[in-house]
Amino acid sequence: MFHIIFNLVAGKKKSEKNLSIVERIFRYRKVAYEVHESHAIRDAQKITKELTENGAQDIIALGGDGTLHEVLNGIVDP
């Protein structure tokens, strides 16, 4: 399963449109996914940490530079 970490206000506010595109592609291809929305500073990092601690490997950062930075910093090596 893919985990999409999404920040609505990031990426010059193009994230919502991009999420819609990604979801359409995943549904068309019948790919399992779950969306996790980041609401505050370090949310994406906390979400990523929890996901990787529970074995998730397929994580997509959908936002801007800050979202990507937080996701990368939240990765926990198993």
C-alpha atoms as an extended CHARMM CRD file, in Angstrom:
* protein
*
        78  EXT
         1         1  MET       CA              0.0000000000        0.0000000000        0.0000000000  PROA      1               0.0000000000
         2         2  PHE       CA              1.1380000000        3.5230000000       -0.7810000000  PROA      2               0.0000000000
         3         3  HSD       CA              0.9200000000        6.2250000000        1.8600000000  PROA      3               0.0000000000
         4         4  ILE       CA              0.5240000000        9.7700000000        0.5470000000  PROA      4               0.0000000000
         5         5  ILE       CA              1.5360000000       12.4830000000        2.9910000000  PROA      5               0.0000000000
         6         6  PHE       CA             -0.2780000000       15.5590000000        1.8180000000  PROA      6               0.0000000000
         7         7  ASN       CA              0.0420000000       19.2100000000        2.8100000000  PROA      7               0.0000000000
         8         8  LEU       CA             -2.8420000000       21.3070000000        1.5030000000  PROA      8               0.0000000000
         9         9  VAL       CA             -1.0690000000       24.6580000000        1.7150000000  PROA      9               0.0000000000
        10        10  ALA       CA              2.3310000000       23.5450000000        0.4080000000  PROA      10              0.0000000000
        11        11  GLY       CA              3.7450000000       23.5850000000       -3.0910000000  PROA      11              0.0000000000
        12        12  LYS       CA              2.2750000000       26.9840000000       -3.9850000000  PROA      12              0.0000000000
        13        13  LYS       CA             -1.1550000000       25.5640000000       -3.1150000000  PROA      13              0.0000000000
        14        14  LYS       CA             -1.0640000000       23.1250000000       -6.0430000000  PROA      14              0.0000000000
        15        15  SER       CA             -1.1490000000       20.1300000000       -3.6930000000  PROA      15              0.0000000000
        16        16  GLU       CA             -4.9200000000       19.6640000000       -3.7830000000  PROA      16              0.0000000000
        17        17  LYS       CA             -4.9320000000       19.5160000000       -7.5950000000  PROA      17              0.0000000000
        18        18  ASN       CA             -1.9410000000       17.1680000000       -7.5870000000  PROA      18              0.0000000000
        19        19  LEU       CA             -3.5700000000       14.9080000000       -5.0010000000  PROA      19              0.0000000000
        20        20  SER       CA             -6.6560000000       14.6830000000       -7.1830000000  PROA      20              0.0000000000
        21        21  ILE       CA             -4.5260000000       13.6070000000      -10.1480000000  PROA      21              0.0000000000
        22        22  VAL       CA             -2.6030000000       10.9950000000       -8.1210000000  PROA      22              0.0000000000
        23        23  GLU       CA             -5.8130000000        9.5750000000       -6.6350000000  PROA      23              0.0000000000
        24        24  ARG       CA             -7.4140000000        9.3240000000      -10.0700000000  PROA      24              0.0000000000
        25        25  ILE       CA             -4.4080000000        7.3820000000      -11.4040000000  PROA      25              0.0000000000
        26        26  PHE       CA             -4.2760000000        5.0690000000       -8.3790000000  PROA      26              0.0000000000
        27        27  ARG       CA             -8.0100000000        4.3280000000       -8.5530000000  PROA      27              0.0000000000
        28        28  TYR       CA             -7.7820000000        3.6830000000      -12.3000000000  PROA      28              0.0000000000
        29        29  ARG       CA             -4.9110000000        1.2630000000      -11.7610000000  PROA      29              0.0000000000
        30        30  LYS       CA             -6.5570000000       -0.2470000000       -8.6640000000  PROA      30              0.0000000000
        31        31  VAL       CA             -3.5780000000        0.6250000000       -6.4670000000  PROA      31              0.0000000000
        32        32  ALA       CA             -4.1630000000        0.6320000000       -2.7090000000  PROA      32              0.0000000000
        33        33  TYR       CA             -3.3370000000        3.9230000000       -1.0410000000  PROA      33              0.0000000000
        34        34  GLU       CA             -4.0770000000        5.9810000000        2.0360000000  PROA      34              0.0000000000
        35        35  VAL       CA             -3.8780000000        9.7570000000        2.3620000000  PROA      35              0.0000000000
        36        36  HSD       CA             -2.4360000000       11.3300000000        5.5090000000  PROA      36              0.0000000000
        37        37  GLU       CA             -2.9100000000       15.0950000000        5.7770000000  PROA      37              0.0000000000
        38        38  SER       CA             -0.3340000000       17.2830000000        7.4630000000  PROA      38              0.0000000000
        39        39  HSD       CA             -1.9220000000       20.1780000000        9.3690000000  PROA      39              0.0000000000
        40        40  ALA       CA              0.9350000000       21.7620000000       11.2890000000  PROA      40              0.0000000000
        41        41  ILE       CA              4.7030000000       22.0070000000       11.4430000000  PROA      41              0.0000000000
        42        42  ARG       CA              6.3410000000       18.5830000000       11.9040000000  PROA      42              0.0000000000
        43        43  ASP       CA              3.0900000000       16.7090000000       11.2490000000  PROA      43              0.0000000000
        44        44  ALA       CA              4.5400000000       15.1020000000        8.1200000000  PROA      44              0.0000000000
        45        45  GLN       CA              7.6190000000       14.0510000000       10.0870000000  PROA      45              0.0000000000
        46        46  LYS       CA              5.4990000000       12.4990000000       12.8660000000  PROA      46              0.0000000000
        47        47  ILE       CA              3.2570000000       10.7150000000       10.3560000000  PROA      47              0.0000000000
        48        48  THR       CA              6.2690000000        9.3350000000        8.4980000000  PROA      48              0.0000000000
        49        49  LYS       CA              7.9260000000        8.1890000000       11.7110000000  PROA      49              0.0000000000
        50        50  GLU       CA              4.7990000000        6.3190000000       12.7920000000  PROA      50              0.0000000000
        51        51  LEU       CA              4.3290000000        4.7590000000        9.3500000000  PROA      51              0.0000000000
        52        52  THR       CA              7.9230000000        3.5630000000        9.0280000000  PROA      52              0.0000000000
        53        53  GLU       CA              7.9730000000        2.2350000000       12.6020000000  PROA      53              0.0000000000
        54        54  ASN       CA              4.9910000000        0.0950000000       11.5780000000  PROA      54              0.0000000000
        55        55  GLY       CA              6.7220000000       -1.2100000000        8.4610000000  PROA      55              0.0000000000
        56        56  ALA       CA              5.4850000000        1.1460000000        5.7380000000  PROA      56              0.0000000000
        57        57  GLN       CA              7.9330000000        1.5510000000        2.8630000000  PROA      57              0.0000000000
        58        58  ASP       CA              5.9810000000        3.1730000000        0.0460000000  PROA      58              0.0000000000
        59        59  ILE       CA              5.5660000000        6.7870000000        1.1090000000  PROA      59              0.0000000000
        60        60  ILE       CA              4.8400000000        9.6690000000       -1.2270000000  PROA      60              0.0000000000
        61        61  ALA       CA              5.4100000000       13.2760000000       -0.1270000000  PROA      61              0.0000000000
        62        62  LEU       CA              2.8990000000       15.5490000000       -1.8190000000  PROA      62              0.0000000000
        63        63  GLY       CA              3.5300000000       19.1820000000       -1.0260000000  PROA      63              0.0000000000
        64        64  GLY       CA              6.5020000000       21.4680000000       -1.2540000000  PROA      64              0.0000000000
        65        65  ASP       CA             10.1110000000       21.4640000000       -0.1310000000  PROA      65              0.0000000000
        66        66  GLY       CA              9.1360000000       21.6000000000        3.5460000000  PROA      66              0.0000000000
        67        67  THR       CA              6.8570000000       18.5810000000        3.2720000000  PROA      67              0.0000000000
        68        68  LEU       CA              9.5770000000       16.5830000000        1.5310000000  PROA      68              0.0000000000
        69        69  HSD       CA             12.1180000000       17.6620000000        4.1520000000  PROA      69              0.0000000000
        70        70  GLU       CA              9.8340000000       16.5630000000        6.9950000000  PROA      70              0.0000000000
        71        71  VAL       CA              9.0720000000       13.2130000000        5.3540000000  PROA      71              0.0000000000
        72        72  LEU       CA             12.7610000000       12.4820000000        4.8320000000  PROA      72              0.0000000000
        73        73  ASN       CA             13.5320000000       13.3930000000        8.4460000000  PROA      73              0.0000000000
        74        74  GLY       CA             10.7450000000       11.1740000000        9.7240000000  PROA      74              0.0000000000
        75        75  ILE       CA             11.9870000000        7.9720000000        8.1280000000  PROA      75              0.0000000000
        76        76  VAL       CA             12.9540000000        5.3970000000       10.7550000000  PROA      76              0.0000000000
        77        77  ASP       CA             15.3270000000        2.6350000000        9.7320000000  PROA      77              0.0000000000
        78        78  PRO       CA             13.8070000000       -0.7330000000       10.6660000000  PROA      78              0.0000000000
